[in-house]
Structure formats: structure tokens, C-alpha cells
Coordinates of C-alpha atoms in Angstrom, one line a residue:
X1 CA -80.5 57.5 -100.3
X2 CA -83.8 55.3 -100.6
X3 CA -82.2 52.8 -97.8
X4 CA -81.2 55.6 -95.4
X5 CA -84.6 57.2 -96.2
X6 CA -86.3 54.4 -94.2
X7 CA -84.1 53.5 -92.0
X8 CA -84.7 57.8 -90.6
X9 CA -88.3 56.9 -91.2
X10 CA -88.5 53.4 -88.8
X11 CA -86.2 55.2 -86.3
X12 CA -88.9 58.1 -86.5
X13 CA -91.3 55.7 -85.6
X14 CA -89.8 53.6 -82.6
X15 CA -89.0 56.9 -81.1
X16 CA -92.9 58.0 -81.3
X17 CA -93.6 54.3 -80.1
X18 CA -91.2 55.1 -77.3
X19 CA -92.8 58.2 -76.2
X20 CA -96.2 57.0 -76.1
X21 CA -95.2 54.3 -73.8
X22 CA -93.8 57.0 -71.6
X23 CA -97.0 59.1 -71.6
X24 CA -99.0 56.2 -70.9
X25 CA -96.2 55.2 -67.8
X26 CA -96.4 58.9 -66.7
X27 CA -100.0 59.0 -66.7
X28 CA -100.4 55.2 -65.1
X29 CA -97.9 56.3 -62.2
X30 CA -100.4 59.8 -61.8
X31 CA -103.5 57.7 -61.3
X32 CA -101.2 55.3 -59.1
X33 CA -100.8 58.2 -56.8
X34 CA -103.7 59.6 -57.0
X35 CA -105.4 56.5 -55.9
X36 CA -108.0 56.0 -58.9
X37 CA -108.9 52.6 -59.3
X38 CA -109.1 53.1 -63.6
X39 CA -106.7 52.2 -66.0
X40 CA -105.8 54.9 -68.6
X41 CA -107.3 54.3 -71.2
X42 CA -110.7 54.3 -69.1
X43 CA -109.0 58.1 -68.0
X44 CA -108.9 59.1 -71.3
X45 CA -111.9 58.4 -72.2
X46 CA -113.8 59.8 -69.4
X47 CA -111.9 62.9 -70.4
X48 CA -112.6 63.5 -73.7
X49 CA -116.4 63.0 -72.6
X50 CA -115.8 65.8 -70.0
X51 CA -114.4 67.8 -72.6
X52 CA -117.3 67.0 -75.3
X53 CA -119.9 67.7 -72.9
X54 CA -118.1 71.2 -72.1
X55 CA -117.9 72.4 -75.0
X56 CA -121.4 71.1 -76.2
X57 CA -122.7 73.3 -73.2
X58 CA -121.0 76.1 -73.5
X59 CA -121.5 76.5 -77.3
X60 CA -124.8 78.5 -77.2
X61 CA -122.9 81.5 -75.2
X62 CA -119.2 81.6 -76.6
X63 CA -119.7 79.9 -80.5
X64 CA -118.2 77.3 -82.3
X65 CA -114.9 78.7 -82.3
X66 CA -114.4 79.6 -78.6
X67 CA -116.7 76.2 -77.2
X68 CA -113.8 74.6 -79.4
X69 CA -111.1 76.3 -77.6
X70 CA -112.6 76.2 -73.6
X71 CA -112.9 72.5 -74.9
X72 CA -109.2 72.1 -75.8
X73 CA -108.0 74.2 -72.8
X74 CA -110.5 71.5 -70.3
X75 CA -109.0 68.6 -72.4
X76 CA -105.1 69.8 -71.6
X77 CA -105.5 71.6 -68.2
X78 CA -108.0 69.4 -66.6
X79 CA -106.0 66.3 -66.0
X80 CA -103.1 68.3 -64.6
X81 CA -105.5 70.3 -61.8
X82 CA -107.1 67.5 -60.8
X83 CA -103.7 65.5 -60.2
X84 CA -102.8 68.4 -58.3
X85 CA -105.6 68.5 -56.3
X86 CA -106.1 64.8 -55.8
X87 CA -102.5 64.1 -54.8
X88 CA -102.0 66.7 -52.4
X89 CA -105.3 66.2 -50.6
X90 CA -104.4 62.0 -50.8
X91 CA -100.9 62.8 -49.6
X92 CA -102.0 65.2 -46.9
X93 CA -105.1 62.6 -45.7
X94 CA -101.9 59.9 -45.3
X95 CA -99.6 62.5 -43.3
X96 CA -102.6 63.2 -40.6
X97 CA -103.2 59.9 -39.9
X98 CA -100.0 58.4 -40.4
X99 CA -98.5 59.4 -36.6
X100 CA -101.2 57.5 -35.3
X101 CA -100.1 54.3 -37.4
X102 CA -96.1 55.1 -36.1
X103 CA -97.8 55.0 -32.5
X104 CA -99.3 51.3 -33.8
X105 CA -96.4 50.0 -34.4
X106 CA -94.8 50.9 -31.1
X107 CA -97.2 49.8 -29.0
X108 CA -97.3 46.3 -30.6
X109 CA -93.5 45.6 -30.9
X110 CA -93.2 46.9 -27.0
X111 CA -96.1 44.8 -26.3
X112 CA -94.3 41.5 -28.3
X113 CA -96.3 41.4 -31.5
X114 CA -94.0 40.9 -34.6
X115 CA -93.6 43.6 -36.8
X116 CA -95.8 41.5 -39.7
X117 CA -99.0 41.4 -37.4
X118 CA -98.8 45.3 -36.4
X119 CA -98.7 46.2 -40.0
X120 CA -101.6 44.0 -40.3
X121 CA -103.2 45.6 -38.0
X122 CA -102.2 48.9 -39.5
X123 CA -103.8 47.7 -42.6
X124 CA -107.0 46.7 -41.0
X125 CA -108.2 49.1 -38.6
X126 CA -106.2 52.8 -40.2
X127 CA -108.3 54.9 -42.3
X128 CA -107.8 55.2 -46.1
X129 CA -105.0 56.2 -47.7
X130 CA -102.7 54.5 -44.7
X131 CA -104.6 51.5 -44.1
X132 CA -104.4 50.8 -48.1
X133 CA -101.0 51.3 -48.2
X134 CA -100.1 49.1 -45.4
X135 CA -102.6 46.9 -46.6
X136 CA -100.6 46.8 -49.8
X137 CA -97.3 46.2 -47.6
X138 CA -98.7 43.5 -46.1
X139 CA -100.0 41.4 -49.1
X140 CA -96.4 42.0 -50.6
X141 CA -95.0 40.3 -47.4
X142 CA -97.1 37.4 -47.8
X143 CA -95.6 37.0 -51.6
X144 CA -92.3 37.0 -50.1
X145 CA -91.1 40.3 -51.1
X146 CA -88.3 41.9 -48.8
X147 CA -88.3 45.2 -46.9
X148 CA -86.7 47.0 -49.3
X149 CA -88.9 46.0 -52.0
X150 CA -92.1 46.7 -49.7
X151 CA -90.9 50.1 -48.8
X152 CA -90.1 50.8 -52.7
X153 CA -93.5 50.0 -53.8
X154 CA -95.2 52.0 -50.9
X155 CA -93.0 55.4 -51.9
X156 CA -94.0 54.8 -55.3
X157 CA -97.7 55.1 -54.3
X158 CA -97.1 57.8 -51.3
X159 CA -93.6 59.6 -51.8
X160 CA -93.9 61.6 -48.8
X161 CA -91.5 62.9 -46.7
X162 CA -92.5 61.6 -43.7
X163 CA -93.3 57.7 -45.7
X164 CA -89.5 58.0 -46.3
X165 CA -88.2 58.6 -43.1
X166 CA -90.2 55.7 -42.0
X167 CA -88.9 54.0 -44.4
X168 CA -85.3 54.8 -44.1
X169 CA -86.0 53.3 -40.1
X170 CA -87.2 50.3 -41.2
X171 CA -84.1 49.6 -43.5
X172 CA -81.6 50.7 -41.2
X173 CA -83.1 48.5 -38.6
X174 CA -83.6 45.7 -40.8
X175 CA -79.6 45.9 -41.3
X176 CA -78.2 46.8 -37.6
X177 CA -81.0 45.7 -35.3
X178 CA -81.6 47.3 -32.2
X179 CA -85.0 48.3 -30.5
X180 CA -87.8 49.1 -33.5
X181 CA -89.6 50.5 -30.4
X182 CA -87.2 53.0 -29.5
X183 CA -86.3 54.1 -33.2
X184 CA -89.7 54.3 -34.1
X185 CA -91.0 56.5 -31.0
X186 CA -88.0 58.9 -31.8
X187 CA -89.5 59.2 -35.6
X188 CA -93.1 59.6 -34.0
X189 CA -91.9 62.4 -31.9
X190 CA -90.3 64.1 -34.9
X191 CA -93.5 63.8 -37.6
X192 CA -95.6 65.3 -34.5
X193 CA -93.1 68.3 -34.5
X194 CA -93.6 68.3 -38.2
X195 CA -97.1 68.6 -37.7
X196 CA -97.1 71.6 -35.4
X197 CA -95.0 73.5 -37.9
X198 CA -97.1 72.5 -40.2
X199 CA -99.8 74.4 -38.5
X200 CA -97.9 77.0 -37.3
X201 CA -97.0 77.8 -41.0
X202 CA -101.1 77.4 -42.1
X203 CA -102.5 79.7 -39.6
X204 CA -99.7 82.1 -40.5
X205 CA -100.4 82.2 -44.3
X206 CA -104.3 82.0 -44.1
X207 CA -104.8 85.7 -44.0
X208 CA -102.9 85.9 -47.8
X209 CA -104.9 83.0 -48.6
X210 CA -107.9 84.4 -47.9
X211 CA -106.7 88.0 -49.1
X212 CA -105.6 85.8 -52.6
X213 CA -109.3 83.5 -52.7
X214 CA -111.0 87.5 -52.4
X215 CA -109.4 89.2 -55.1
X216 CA -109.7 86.2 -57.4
X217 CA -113.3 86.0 -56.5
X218 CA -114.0 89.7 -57.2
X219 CA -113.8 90.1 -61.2
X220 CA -116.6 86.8 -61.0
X221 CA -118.6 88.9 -58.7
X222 CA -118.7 92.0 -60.1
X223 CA -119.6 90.1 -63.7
X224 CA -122.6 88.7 -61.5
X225 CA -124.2 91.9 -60.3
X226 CA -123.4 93.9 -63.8
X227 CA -125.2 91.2 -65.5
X228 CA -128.4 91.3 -63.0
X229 CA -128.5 94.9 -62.8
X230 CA -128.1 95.0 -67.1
X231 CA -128.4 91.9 -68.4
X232 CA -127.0 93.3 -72.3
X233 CA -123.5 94.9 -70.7
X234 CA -122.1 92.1 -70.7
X235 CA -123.3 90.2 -73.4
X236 CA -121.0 91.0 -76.4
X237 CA -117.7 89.6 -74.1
X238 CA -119.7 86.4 -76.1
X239 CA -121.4 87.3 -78.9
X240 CA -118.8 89.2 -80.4
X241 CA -115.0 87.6 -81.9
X242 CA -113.0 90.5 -80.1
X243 CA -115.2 90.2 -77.2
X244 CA -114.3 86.3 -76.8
X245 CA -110.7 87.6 -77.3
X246 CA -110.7 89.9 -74.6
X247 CA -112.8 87.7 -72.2
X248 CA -110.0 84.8 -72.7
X249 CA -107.0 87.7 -72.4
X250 CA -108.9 88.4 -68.9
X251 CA -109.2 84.5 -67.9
X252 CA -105.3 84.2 -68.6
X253 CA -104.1 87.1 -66.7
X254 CA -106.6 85.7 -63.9
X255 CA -104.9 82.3 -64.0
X256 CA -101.4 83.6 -64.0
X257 CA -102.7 86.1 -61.4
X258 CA -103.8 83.6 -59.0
X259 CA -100.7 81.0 -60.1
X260 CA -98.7 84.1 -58.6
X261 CA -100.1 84.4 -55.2
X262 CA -100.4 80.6 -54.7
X263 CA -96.6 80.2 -55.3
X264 CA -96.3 83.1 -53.1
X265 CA -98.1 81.7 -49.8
X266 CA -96.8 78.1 -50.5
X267 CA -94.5 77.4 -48.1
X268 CA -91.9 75.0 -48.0
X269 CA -90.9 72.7 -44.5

């Protein structure tokens, strides 16, 4: 019983060790995409500060218990919005500017440049995030890496859509041959049509996104003017325990209200 007892207990154990190292991997890869030049650790840190100062802040209008709680919800909710944010923007920054890198690389193999110098070039003279990647590409080539593992380690930091077409054209030609020029003029053509649709799908959805950014505004607004106009209305939403109940009950319904309406006008292509 004693024997078996530890054994359960150090299998306990490697499988916490286990999950931590997956957290930290998960989190790593996150910043990896993201682009943040900061190890974890460094993250974490800066987090729990953000979180500290939050609640330090807003402890003079909600109390003790509910600064605790806006700081535990900024702690947990935090990192995950600003991944959000960060990646999409990043991956959307690399998606404007990468037709113009496709059109690089046509030019310069038509011209007789080998396909090493134009993803120099790429590197050099592309805004960020496509000149980083391709800078990244490039500095892998000069280890000796192969195409495959080049094109692997540039979807792990931008696993777009149009990165992986790109790079399904550059494997495929590796291993048949023919004209890069051609190929890659065809896959230009296509990313621009992507692009239009793209816009096409924008312009149609920004009247529910601005309907959606109005009526999440609103409640905010109104809270404003009530206050101004009597400044005690308001006041026991957080002075008072039910009041702090019913203010975070609101805040929830807001979140899942506006969670909603973004799913709703986020279109897939």
C-alpha cells in the first residue's frame, strides 16, 4: 500500500511537471507569434505587475474584495485579449504587404537573380512582419537548413493562409522544377483576389460593426452623463456588496453581449 502510495504520488508529480512545460511551450509559441521579443518568464512577470497595479488603483472605488477580483479577471483575461489582438493585427500587417514580396520574387527570378538573393532582398528592404520573416528564412539558409525546414519555421511564426500557399509553391517546385516565375505570378494573382474579397467582405460587415461598437458603447455613456448630472446615483454600484454584484452581473452580460455580435460579423474566406 505504502509502495504503491508513492509511486501514484511521483506519477502525480511528473504529470504536473509535464503540464507546466506545456503551458510554458504554449505560452513561448504565443509570444513567438505574436512577435514579442521577451521570454516568458519576463511575460509573467510584467503581468502580474499589470495586474497589481489594477487592482491597487481600482481599490478606493470597488473594495478589497472586488479590486481582488477585477485583478484576477486582468490576470486571466488579459493575456488571451492581447494575443488576440496582437496576432491578428501581426498576421494581417504580413498579408497586406506580402503580395508585394510575391511580386519581389518574380521580378528577380525573371530578371536571373537566384532565389537566395531575392529573399535577401525580401528581407532587407520589406516592411516588418515580412521582411523579419524572410529575414529569418534567409539566416536559416545560410546554416544550411533545407526548404522544407525554412518554410516550417516561417509557418510556425506566421501560419497564414496565404504563408502556406507560398509555401506549398516553393516545395512543389523544389521537387518538380519548372518556372518559379510563372508559378509564383499565378499565386500573386490569386492572394490579390483574396485581397479584394477581403475588402469586399469588410465594407459589407462595417455597418454591423459599427451598429455592434454603438450599442456596446452606450451602457458606458449613459453611466457618464448619469454620473455628471448626479454624481451619488451611481455611487452605491461601488460602495455597496450587491451593488459590486450587480455592476459585475452587467460587465458579464456586456462581454458575452459583444462576444455575440463579434462572432456574428466575423466572416470566414
Amino acid at each position: 500500500g505504502i509502495r504503491q502510495a508513492r509511486i501514484q504520488a511521483k506519477l502525480e508529480e511528473i504529470k504536473s511537471i509535464s503540464q507546466e512545460k506545456d503551458k510554458k511551450r504554449q505560452l513561448r509559441e504565443l509570444l513567438l507569434l505574436s512577435g514579442l521579443q521577451v521570454t516568458p518568464n519576463k511575460f509573467k512577470i510584467m503581468l502580474a505587475g499589470t495586474s497589481v497595479g489594477a487592482s491597487v488603483v481600482l481599490y478606493p472605488f470597488v473594495g478589497i474584495v472586488g479590486s481582488c477580483v477585477l485583478g484576477l479577471l486582468i490576470f486571466i483575461i488579459l493575456p488571451k485579449l492581447f494575443f488576440y489582438i496582437k496576432i491578428k493585427r501581426r498576421q494581417k500587417e504580413f498579408t497586406q504587404h506580402f503580395t508585394g514580396a510575391i511580386d519581389i520574387l518574380v521580378r528577380g527570378t525573371r530578371s536571373g537573380l537566384p532565389i537566395g538573393e531575392c529573399l535577401s532582398i525580401i528581407g532587407r528592404e520589406s516592411p516588418n512582419p515580412v521582411g523579419e520573416i524572410f529575414q529569418d528564412i534567409v539566416e536559416g539558409q545560410k546554416l544550411g537548413l533545407s526548404v522544407t525546414q525554412l518554410i516550417d519555421r516561417g509557418l510556425e511564426r506566421m501560419p497564414t493562409p496565404e504563408f502556406n500557399f507560398f509555401s506549398i509553391v516553393l516545395i512543389i517546385q523544389q521537387k518538380t522544377g519548372g518556372s518559379l516565375a510563372d508559378t509564383l505570378e499565378g499565386l500573386s494573382d490569386l492572394l490579390r483576389e483574396r485581397k479584394k474579397l477581403s475588402d469586399k467582405i469588410r465594407a459589407l460587415s462595417s455597418e454591423a460593426k459599427a451598429s455592434a461598437a454603438i450599442i456596446g458603447s452606450l451602457p458606458f455613456f449613459l453611466g457618464i452623463m448619469m454620473t455628471l448630472i448626479n454624481r451619488d446615483f451611481l455611487l452605491p454600484l461601488f460602495t455597496e456588496t450587491i451593488g459590486n454584484m450587480l455592476l459585475g452581473g452587467g460587465l458579464l452580460w456586456m462581454a458575452i453581449g459583444v462576444f455575440v455580435m463579434s462572432k456574428m460579423i466575423d466572416f470566414d474566406y
